[in-house]
XYZ file of C-alpha atoms in Angstrom:
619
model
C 33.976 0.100 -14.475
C 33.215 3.532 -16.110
C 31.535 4.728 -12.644
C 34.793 3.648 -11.177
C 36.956 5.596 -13.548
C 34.558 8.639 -13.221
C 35.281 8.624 -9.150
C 39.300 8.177 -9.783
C 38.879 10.981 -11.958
C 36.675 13.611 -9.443
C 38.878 12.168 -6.693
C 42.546 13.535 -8.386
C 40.840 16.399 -9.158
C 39.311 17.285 -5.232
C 43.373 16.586 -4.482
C 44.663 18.561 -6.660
C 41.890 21.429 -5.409
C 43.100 20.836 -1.978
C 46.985 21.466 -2.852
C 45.875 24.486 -4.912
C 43.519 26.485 -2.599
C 45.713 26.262 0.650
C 49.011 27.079 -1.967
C 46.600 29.995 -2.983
C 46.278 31.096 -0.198
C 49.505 31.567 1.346
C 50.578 33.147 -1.713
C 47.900 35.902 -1.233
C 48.395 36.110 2.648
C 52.352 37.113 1.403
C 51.508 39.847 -1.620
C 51.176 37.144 -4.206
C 54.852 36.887 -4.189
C 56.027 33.728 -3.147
C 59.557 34.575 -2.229
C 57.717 36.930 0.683
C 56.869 33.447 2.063
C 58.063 32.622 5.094
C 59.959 28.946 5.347
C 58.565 27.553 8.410
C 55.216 28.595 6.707
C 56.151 26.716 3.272
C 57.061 23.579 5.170
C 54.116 23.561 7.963
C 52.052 23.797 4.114
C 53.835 20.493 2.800
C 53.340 18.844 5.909
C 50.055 19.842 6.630
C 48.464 18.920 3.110
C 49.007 15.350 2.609
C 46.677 14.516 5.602
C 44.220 17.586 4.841
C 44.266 15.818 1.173
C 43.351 12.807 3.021
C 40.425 13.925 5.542
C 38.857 15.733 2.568
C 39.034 12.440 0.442
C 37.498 10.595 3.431
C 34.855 13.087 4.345
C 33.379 13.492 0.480
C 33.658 9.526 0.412
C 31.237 9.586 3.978
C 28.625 12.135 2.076
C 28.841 9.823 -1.201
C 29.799 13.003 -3.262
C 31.967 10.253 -5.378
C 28.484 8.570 -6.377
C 26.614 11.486 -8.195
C 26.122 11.311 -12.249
C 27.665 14.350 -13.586
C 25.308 14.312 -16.154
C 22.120 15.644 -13.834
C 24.434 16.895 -10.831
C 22.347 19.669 -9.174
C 21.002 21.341 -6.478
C 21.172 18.503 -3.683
C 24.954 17.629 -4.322
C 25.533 20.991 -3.734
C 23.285 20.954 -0.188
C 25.422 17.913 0.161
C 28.824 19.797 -0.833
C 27.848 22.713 1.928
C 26.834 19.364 4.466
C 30.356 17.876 4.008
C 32.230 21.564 4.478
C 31.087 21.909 7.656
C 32.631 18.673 8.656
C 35.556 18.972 6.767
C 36.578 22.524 8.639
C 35.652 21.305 11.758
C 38.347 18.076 10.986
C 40.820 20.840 9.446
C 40.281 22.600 12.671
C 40.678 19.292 15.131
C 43.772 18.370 13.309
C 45.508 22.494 13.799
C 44.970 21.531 17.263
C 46.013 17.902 17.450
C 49.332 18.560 15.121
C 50.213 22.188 16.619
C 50.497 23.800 13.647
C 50.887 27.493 13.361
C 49.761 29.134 10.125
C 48.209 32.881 9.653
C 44.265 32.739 10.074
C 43.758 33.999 6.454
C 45.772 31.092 5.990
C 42.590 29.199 6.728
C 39.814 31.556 5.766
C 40.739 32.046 2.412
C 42.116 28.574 1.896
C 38.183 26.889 2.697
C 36.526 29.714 0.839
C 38.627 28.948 -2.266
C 38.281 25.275 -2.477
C 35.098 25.237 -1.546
C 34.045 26.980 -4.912
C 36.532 25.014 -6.752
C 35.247 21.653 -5.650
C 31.909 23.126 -6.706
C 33.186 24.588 -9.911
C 34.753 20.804 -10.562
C 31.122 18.905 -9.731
C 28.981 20.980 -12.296
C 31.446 21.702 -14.703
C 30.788 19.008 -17.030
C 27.081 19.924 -16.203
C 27.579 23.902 -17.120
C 29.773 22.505 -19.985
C 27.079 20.422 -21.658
C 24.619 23.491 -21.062
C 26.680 26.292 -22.945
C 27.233 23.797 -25.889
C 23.755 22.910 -26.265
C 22.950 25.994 -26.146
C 25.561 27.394 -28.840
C 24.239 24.006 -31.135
C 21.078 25.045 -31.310
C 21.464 28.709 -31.175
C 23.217 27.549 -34.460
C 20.565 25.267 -35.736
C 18.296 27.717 -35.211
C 19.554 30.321 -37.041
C 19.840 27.491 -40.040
C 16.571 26.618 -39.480
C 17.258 23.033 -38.563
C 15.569 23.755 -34.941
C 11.549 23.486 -34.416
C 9.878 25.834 -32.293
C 7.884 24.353 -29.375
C 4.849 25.421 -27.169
C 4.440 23.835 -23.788
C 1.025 24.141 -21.931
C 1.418 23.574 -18.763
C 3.959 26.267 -16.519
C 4.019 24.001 -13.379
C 6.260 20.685 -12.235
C 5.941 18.902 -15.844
C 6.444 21.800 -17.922
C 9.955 23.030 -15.585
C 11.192 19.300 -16.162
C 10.789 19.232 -19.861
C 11.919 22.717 -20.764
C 14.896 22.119 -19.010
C 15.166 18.479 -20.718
C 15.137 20.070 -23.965
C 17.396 22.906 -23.794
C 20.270 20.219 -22.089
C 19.660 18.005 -24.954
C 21.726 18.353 -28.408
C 20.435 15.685 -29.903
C 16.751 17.238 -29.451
C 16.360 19.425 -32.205
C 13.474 21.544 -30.478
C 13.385 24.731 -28.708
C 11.009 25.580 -26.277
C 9.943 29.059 -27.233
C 6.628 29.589 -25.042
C 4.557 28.173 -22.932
C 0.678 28.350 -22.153
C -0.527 28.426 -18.589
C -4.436 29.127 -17.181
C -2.895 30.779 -14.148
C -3.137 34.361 -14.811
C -0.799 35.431 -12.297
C 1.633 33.517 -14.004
C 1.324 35.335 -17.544
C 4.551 37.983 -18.301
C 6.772 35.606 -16.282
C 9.497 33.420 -17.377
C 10.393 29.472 -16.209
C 13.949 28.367 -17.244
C 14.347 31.824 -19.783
C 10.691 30.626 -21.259
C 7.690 32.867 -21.704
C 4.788 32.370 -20.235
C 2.537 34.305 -22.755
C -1.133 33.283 -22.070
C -4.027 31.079 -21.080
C -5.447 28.202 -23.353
C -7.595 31.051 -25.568
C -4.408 32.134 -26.582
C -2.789 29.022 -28.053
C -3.932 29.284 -31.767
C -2.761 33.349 -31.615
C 0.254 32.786 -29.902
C 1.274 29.258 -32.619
C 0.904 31.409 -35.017
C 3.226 34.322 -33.469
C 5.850 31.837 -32.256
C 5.846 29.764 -35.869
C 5.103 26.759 -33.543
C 5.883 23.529 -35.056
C 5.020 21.065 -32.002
C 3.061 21.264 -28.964
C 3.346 19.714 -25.650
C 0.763 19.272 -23.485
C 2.563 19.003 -19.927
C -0.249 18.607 -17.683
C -0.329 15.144 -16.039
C -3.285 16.147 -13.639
C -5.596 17.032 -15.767
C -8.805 15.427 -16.025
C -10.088 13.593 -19.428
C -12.141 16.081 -20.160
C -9.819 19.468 -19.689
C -7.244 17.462 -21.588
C -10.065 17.275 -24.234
C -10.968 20.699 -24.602
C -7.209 21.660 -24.635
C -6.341 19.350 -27.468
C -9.645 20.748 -29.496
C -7.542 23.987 -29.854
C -4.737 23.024 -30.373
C -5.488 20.724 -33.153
C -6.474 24.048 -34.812
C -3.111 25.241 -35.214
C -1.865 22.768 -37.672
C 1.199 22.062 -34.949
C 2.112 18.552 -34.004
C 0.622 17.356 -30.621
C 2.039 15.336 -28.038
C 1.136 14.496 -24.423
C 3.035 13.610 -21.143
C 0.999 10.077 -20.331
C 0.255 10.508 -16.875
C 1.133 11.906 -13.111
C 2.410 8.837 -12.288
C 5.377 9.792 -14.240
C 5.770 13.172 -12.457
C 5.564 11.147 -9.063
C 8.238 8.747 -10.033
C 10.828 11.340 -11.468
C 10.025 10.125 -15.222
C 9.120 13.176 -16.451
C 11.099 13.884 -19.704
C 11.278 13.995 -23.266
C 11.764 10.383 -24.144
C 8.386 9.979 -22.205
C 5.961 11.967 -24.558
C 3.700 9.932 -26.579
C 1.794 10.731 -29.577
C -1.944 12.362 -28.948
C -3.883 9.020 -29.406
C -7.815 9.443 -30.164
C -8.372 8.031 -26.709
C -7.022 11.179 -25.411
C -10.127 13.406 -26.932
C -13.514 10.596 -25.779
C -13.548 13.091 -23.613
C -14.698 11.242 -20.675
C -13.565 10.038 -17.424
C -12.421 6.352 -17.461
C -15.107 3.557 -16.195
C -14.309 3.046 -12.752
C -15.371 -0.328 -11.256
C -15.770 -1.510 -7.131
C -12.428 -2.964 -7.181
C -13.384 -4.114 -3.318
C -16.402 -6.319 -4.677
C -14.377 -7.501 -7.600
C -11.220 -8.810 -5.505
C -13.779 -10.867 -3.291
C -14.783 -12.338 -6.126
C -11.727 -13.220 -7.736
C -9.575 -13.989 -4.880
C -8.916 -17.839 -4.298
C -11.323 -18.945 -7.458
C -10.161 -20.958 -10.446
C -10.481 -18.403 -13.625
C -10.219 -19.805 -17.073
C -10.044 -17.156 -19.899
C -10.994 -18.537 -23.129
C -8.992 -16.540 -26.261
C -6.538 -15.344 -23.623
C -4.304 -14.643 -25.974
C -6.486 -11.672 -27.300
C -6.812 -7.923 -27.077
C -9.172 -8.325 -24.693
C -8.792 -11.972 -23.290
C -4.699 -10.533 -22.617
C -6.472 -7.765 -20.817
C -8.662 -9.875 -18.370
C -5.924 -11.750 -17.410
C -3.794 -8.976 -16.335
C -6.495 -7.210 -14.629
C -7.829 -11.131 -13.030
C -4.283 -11.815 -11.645
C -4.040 -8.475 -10.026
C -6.971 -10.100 -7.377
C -5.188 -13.112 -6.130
C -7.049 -15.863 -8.131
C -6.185 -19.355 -6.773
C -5.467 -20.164 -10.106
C -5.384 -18.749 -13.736
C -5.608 -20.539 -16.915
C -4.925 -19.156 -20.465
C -6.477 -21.164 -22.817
C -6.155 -19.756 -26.586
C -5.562 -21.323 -29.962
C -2.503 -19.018 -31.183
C 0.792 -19.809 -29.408
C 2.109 -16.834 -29.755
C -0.469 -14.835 -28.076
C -0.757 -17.266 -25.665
C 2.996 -17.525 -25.055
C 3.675 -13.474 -24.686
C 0.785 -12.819 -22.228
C 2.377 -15.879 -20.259
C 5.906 -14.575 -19.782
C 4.226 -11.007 -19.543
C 2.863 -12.272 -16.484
C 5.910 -14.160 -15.475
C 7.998 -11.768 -15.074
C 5.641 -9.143 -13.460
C 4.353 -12.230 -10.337
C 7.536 -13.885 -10.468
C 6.366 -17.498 -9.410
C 3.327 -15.367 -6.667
C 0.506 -16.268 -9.271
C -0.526 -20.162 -10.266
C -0.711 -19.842 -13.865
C -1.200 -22.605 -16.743
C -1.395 -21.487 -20.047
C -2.571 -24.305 -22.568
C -3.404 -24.337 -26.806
C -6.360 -25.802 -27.937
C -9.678 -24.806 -29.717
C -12.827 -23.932 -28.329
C -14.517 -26.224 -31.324
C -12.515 -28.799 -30.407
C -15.499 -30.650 -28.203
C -12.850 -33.605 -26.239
C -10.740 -30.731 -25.680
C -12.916 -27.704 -24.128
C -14.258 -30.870 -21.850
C -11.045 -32.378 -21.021
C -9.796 -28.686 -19.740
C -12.866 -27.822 -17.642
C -12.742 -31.335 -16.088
C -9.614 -31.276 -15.482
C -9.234 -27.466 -13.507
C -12.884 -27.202 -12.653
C -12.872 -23.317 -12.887
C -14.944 -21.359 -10.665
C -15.668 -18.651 -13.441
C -15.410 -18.967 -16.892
C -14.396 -15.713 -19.453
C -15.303 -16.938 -23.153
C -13.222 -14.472 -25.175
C -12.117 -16.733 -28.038
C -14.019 -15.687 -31.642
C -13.638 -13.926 -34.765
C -14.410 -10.513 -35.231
C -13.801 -8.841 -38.397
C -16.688 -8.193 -40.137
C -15.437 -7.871 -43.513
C -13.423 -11.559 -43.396
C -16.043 -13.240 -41.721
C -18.534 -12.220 -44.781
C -16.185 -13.867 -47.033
C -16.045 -16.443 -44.759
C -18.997 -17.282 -42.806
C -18.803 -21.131 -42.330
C -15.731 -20.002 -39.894
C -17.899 -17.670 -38.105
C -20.122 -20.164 -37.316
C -17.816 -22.900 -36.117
C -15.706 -20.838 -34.269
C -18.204 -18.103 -32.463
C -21.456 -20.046 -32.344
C -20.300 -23.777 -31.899
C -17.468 -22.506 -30.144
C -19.852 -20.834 -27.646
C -22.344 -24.019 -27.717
C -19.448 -26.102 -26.551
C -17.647 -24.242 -24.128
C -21.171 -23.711 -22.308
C -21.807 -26.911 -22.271
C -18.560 -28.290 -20.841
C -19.013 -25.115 -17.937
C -22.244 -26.518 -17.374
C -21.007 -30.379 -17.215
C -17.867 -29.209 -14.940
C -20.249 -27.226 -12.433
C -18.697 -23.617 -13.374
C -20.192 -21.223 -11.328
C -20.772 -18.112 -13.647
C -19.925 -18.333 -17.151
C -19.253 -14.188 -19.337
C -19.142 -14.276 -23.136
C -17.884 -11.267 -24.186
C -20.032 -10.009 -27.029
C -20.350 -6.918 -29.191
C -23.109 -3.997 -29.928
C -23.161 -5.684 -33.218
C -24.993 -8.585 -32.336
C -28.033 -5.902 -31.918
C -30.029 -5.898 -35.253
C -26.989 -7.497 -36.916
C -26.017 -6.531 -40.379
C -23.325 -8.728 -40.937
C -22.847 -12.582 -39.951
C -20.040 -11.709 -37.526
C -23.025 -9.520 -35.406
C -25.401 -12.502 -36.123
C -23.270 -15.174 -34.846
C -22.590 -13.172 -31.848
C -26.334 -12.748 -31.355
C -26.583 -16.440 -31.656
C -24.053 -17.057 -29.107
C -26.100 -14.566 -26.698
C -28.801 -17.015 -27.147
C -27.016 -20.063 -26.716
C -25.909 -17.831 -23.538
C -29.670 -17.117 -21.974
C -30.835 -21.231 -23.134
C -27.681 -22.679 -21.069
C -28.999 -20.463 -17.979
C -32.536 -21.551 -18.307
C -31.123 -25.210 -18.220
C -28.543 -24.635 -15.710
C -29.679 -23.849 -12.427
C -26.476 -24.196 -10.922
C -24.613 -21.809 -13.377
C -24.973 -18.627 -13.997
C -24.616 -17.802 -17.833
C -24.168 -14.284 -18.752
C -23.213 -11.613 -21.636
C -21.680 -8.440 -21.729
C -21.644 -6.344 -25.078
C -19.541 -3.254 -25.733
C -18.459 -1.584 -28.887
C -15.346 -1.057 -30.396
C -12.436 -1.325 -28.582
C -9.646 1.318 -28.996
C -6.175 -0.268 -29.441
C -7.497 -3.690 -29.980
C -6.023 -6.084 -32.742
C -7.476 -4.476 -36.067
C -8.728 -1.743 -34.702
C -9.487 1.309 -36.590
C -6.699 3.662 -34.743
C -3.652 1.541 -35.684
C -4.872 1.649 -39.733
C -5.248 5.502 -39.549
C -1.745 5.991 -37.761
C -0.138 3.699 -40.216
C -1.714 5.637 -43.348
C -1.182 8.779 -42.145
C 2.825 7.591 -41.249
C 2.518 6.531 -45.357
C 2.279 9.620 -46.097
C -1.870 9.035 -47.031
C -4.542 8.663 -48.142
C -6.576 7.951 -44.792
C -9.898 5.753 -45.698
C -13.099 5.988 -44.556
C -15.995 3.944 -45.727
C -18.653 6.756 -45.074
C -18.442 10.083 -44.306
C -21.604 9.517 -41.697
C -20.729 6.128 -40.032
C -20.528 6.331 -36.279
C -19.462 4.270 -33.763
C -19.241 3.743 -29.866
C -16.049 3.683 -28.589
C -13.988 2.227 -25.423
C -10.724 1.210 -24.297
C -9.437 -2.197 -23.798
C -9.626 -1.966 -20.075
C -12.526 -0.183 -19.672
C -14.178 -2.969 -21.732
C -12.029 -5.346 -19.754
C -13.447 -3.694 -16.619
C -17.020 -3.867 -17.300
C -16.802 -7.891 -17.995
C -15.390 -7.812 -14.474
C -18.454 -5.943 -12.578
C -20.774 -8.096 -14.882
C -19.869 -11.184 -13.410
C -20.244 -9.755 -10.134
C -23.576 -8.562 -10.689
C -24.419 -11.851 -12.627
C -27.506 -13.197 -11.201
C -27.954 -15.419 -15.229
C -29.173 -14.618 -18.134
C -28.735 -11.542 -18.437
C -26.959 -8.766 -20.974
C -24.890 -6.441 -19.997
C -24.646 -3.387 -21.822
C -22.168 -0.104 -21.194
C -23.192 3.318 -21.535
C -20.284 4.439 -23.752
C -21.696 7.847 -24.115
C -21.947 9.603 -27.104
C -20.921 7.863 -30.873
C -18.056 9.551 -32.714
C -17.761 9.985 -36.211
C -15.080 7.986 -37.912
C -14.627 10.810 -40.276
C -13.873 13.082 -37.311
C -11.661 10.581 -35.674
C -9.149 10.424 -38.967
C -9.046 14.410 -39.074
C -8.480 14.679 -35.927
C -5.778 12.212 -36.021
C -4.177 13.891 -38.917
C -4.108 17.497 -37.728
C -2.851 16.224 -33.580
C 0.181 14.632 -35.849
C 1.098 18.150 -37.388
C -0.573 18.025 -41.134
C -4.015 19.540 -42.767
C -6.578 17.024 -43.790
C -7.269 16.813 -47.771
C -3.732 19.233 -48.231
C -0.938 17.397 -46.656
C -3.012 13.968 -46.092
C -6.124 13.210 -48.265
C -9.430 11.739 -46.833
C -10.720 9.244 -49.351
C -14.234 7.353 -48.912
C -14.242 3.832 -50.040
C -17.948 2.813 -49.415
C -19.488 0.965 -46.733
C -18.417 -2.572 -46.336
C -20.619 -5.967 -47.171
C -22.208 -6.167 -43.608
C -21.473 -2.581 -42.466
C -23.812 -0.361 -40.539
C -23.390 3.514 -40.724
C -24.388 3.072 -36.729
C -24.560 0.358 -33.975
C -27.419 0.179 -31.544
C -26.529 -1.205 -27.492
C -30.065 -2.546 -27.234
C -33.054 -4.502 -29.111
C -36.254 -2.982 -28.542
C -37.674 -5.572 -27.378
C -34.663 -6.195 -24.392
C -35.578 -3.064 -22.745
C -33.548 -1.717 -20.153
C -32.744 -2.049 -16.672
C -30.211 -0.400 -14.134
C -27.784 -1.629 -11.743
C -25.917 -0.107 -9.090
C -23.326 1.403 -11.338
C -25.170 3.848 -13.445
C -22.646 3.044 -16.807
C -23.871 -0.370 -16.639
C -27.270 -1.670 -17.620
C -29.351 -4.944 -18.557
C -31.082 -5.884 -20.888
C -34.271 -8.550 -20.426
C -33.737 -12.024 -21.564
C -35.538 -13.255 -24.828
C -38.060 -15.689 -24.117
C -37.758 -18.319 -27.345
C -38.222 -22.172 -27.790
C -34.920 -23.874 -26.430
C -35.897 -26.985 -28.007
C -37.075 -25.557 -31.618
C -33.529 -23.268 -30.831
C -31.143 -26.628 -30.036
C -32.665 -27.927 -33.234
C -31.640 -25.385 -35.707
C -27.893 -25.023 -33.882
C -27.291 -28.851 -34.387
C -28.589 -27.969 -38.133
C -26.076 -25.455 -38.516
C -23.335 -27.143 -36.916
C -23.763 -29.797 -39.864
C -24.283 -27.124 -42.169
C -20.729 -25.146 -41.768
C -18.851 -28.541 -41.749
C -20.006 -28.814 -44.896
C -19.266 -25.182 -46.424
C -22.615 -24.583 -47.165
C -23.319 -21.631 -49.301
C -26.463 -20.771 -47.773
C -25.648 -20.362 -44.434
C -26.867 -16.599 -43.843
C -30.326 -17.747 -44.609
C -29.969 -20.566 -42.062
C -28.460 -17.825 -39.596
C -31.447 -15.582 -40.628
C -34.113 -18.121 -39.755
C -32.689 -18.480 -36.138
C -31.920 -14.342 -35.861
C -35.276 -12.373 -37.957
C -33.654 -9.687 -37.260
C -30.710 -10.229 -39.456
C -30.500 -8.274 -42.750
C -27.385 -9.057 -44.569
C -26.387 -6.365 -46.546
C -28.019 -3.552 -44.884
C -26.673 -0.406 -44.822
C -28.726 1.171 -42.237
């Protein structure tokens, strides 16, 4: 209705340009005096101008010049304007012909030139209107101080888009004041009244010149690692950071200010993202039966999105948590839109009739176990869960795979099964060997693991804690100033349990080269300068000690796994563990009993089947 009224509204006014321009210029062809007109003139004129009225109504409607949002009119309606002129004189001229009219030739001339820049004037008016009052509000809230300066790195596509996106915006109370660009040939010049006043080694000199309050880092192109070193500097200013997300943005015309996100830590690994053989995975996904244990999950969520991109015959979500279950289900709804067989079903991976029933039932091809706790710090105060739910759980998932002729079963471990500190490591380590006995018994499955760190983003992750403390106004906590950890993101974690079970072969571990470990204490500085404050001024840093079942650092491999390569050189194995199956059943059915019954000494029952298990170290 309002697009409707809009069009009414440009139509009148086109008329009334029409009527105005041709009046105009008769009056000027006479000496601007309109009693100098000539009658026959005056009445050709009212006769004329209805139908010229009407053609120019018709024509504009033909180009679609009645469609166009005033708000971001620009230079194509006005290719568009010049299109529909041409037509529109040569109709003016047709219809001189056809009607025999006789009217002085400046008559004509100065009659098209006139309304030509009037129906221009009356398509970017509201346009130039908007402009020169944004510009007079914050020339105004500038002066009051109400106005943050802004540096945008980045003089090409992105950068034009978003300097022009904040200077037509009121309600944005930032003013782009400068902007960074590595092209030197670039440097002295000016995009949309900005200066371009350096290269990247300039940005801490040239904040500090320009009073810079936020930065924008406008370069959708760049790779992980120039983005990196860009944000190093400028988290040296003391300036808030932000970041257009990606190119895919400047590709689809999304470029703009609503479509900056925060700097997240992801931003400065530093790294190109794990690439996988897509080609390799879709031929093994396409037409199988996939059940994703724990789908509901950070990561379980993930493998389904990234599982139902390569046409599986059928998916199944199988979690405990409703909720989760439910939003990854309509998530993937509404993106396949009935093109994707999906069943999403609640139950519990310790629930032995149930696992069964379900892998009976579908008879999945592949198996993803995702479902198990993993917070260290709850699962030391409550270990009997961690057993029932990450070791049995694993015990009798693998064992209804194995019963329902599953082709390759993936757990999805964690580096902290390696040397494990803490019973959440050790039950994972447990499951791993639960994982390599199955595969030794079942010749017809292939059981595997795959073990990663920490996973940015994830539920209870440390990146969410550090943005909500820092949002709190501080402090930020850090249980040791030296603890280190691998990091990856959810699909890059996602993406390596994908290429695992293609290269699964069973038995074997699966272990990603994440690169090098960051400090945690580096990660919540960092975090706190890229969102505009000083660490220990503005936010304070506080150390609360490491955690029961905390290491200061997490190793990928036990010595005695070795290490092995595959064809993608992120990805390695590590050797099965040659132990008693039997003596190993033994002590699981043991423990089983043992966590039904609460049993306070269950780390020393986990330590007899894991030696390496220290509780309590802080190594």
């Amino acid at each position: 209705m309002q697009w409707v009224t809009h069009s009414i509204v440009v139509m009148v006014a086109d008329v009334l340009v029409v009527l105005f321009s041709f009046f105009a210029a008769l009056w000027l062809r006479f000496d601007m005096h309109f009693d100098n007109i000539p009658g026959d003139y005056f009445a050709t004129y009212l006769r004329i101008i209805p139908i010229w009225c009407l053609i120019t109504l018709v024509v504009f409607f033909a180009f679609k010049l009645y469609h166009s949002i005033w708000t971001y009119v620009s230079i194509d309606e006005a290719f568009t304007m010049v299109k529909a002129y041409a037509v529109l004189v040569l109709c003016y001229v047709l219809s001189k012909f056809i009607l025999k009219i006789d009217m002085p030739r400046s008559f004509y001339f100065f009659g098209v030139f006139i309304a030509f820049f009037l129906h221009m004037f009356v398509r970017f008016s509201y346009r130039l209107l908007r402009y020169i009052t944004n510009r007079y509000v914050k020339i105004n809230e500038y002066k009051s101080g109400e106005v943050e300066n802004v540096m945008i790195v980045g003089g090409g596509s992105a950068g034009s888009v978003l300097i022009r996106d904040l200077n037509n915006d009121s309600h944005q109370n930032q003013r782009p004041v400068c902007i960074i660009d590595d092209n030197p040939t670039k440097i002295g010049r000016e995009l949309y009244g900005v200066p371009i006043v350096g290269t990247r080694d300039d940005i801490v000199a040239k904040a500090a010149e320009f009073n810079i309050g936020s930065i924008v880092l406008a370069i959708p192109a760049a790779s992980p690692k120039d983005r990196k070193a860009i944000l190093d500097i400028c988290k040296e200013t003391g300036a808030k950071v932000r970041i257009l997300p990606g190119v895919y943005q400047l590709a689809s015309g999304e470029v703009s200010v609503s479509r900056l996100k925060d700097v997240e830590l992801t931003d400065l690994l530093g790294r190109d993202p794990i690439e996988i053989d897509n080609n390799e995975v879709f031929k093994m996904l396409k037409g199988k039966t996939i059940l994703v244990t724990g789908g509901g999950g950070s990561i379980g969520s993930e493998l389904c999105r990234q599982i139902a991109e390569h046409q599986p015959k059928q998916l199944i979500i199988f979690d405990i948590y409703e909720n989760n279950a439910y939003d990854i289900q309509q998530e993937l709804v509404r993106k396949y839109q009935g093109g994707l067989d999906l069943v999403t079903l609640i139950g519990s991976v310790r629930n032995t009739h149930r696992i069964g029933s379900v892998m009976k039932k579908y008879k999945p091809d592949i198996v993803f176990h995702a479902a198990a706790h993993k917070h260290v710090p709850l699962m030391e105060d409550s270990p009997n869960e961690a057993i029932k739910n990450n070791v049995m759980g694993t015990y009798k998932t693998a064992q209804a795979a194995a019963e329902a002729g599953v082709k390759t079963f993936v757990l999805i471990s964690t580096d902290k099964a390696v040397n494990p500190t803490n019973l959440m490591g050790a039950s994972k380590r447990i499951c791993e060997m639960i994982i390599q006995m199955m595969n030794r018994r079942t010749p017809n499955t292939n059981f595997v693991a795959v073990r990663f760190g920490n996973v940015l983003g994830s539920n209870g992750s440390v990146i969410p804690l550090f943005k909500k403390q820092i949002a709190d106004g501080g402090p930020v906590t850090v249980t040791h100033k030296d603890i280190i950890r691998y990091f990856m993101t959810i699909p890059e974690a996602v993406s390596l349990v994908l290429q695992a079970s293609q290269y699964a072969r069973g038995g074997e571990i699966f272990v990603l080269d994440m690169g090098d470990p960051v400090r945690i204490d580096d990660m919540a500085r960092n975090l706190i300068k890229l969102s505009g404050f000083t660490p220990d001024v503005d936010i304070k840093v506080e150390y609360t000690g490491l955690r029961p079942g905390e290491k200061l650092y997490e190793e990928k491999l036990m010595d005695e796994e070795g290490m092995q390569t595959t064809e993608n050189k992120l990805i390695f194995i590590g050797k099965p563990i040659e132990m008693d199956d039997e003596w190993f059943e033994k002590k699981i059915a043991v423990l089983d009993i043992d966590s039904q019954e609460d049993d306070e000494n269950i780390k020393k029952y986990v330590q007899e089947i894991v030696p390496t298990y220290k509780p309590g170290s802080m190594s």
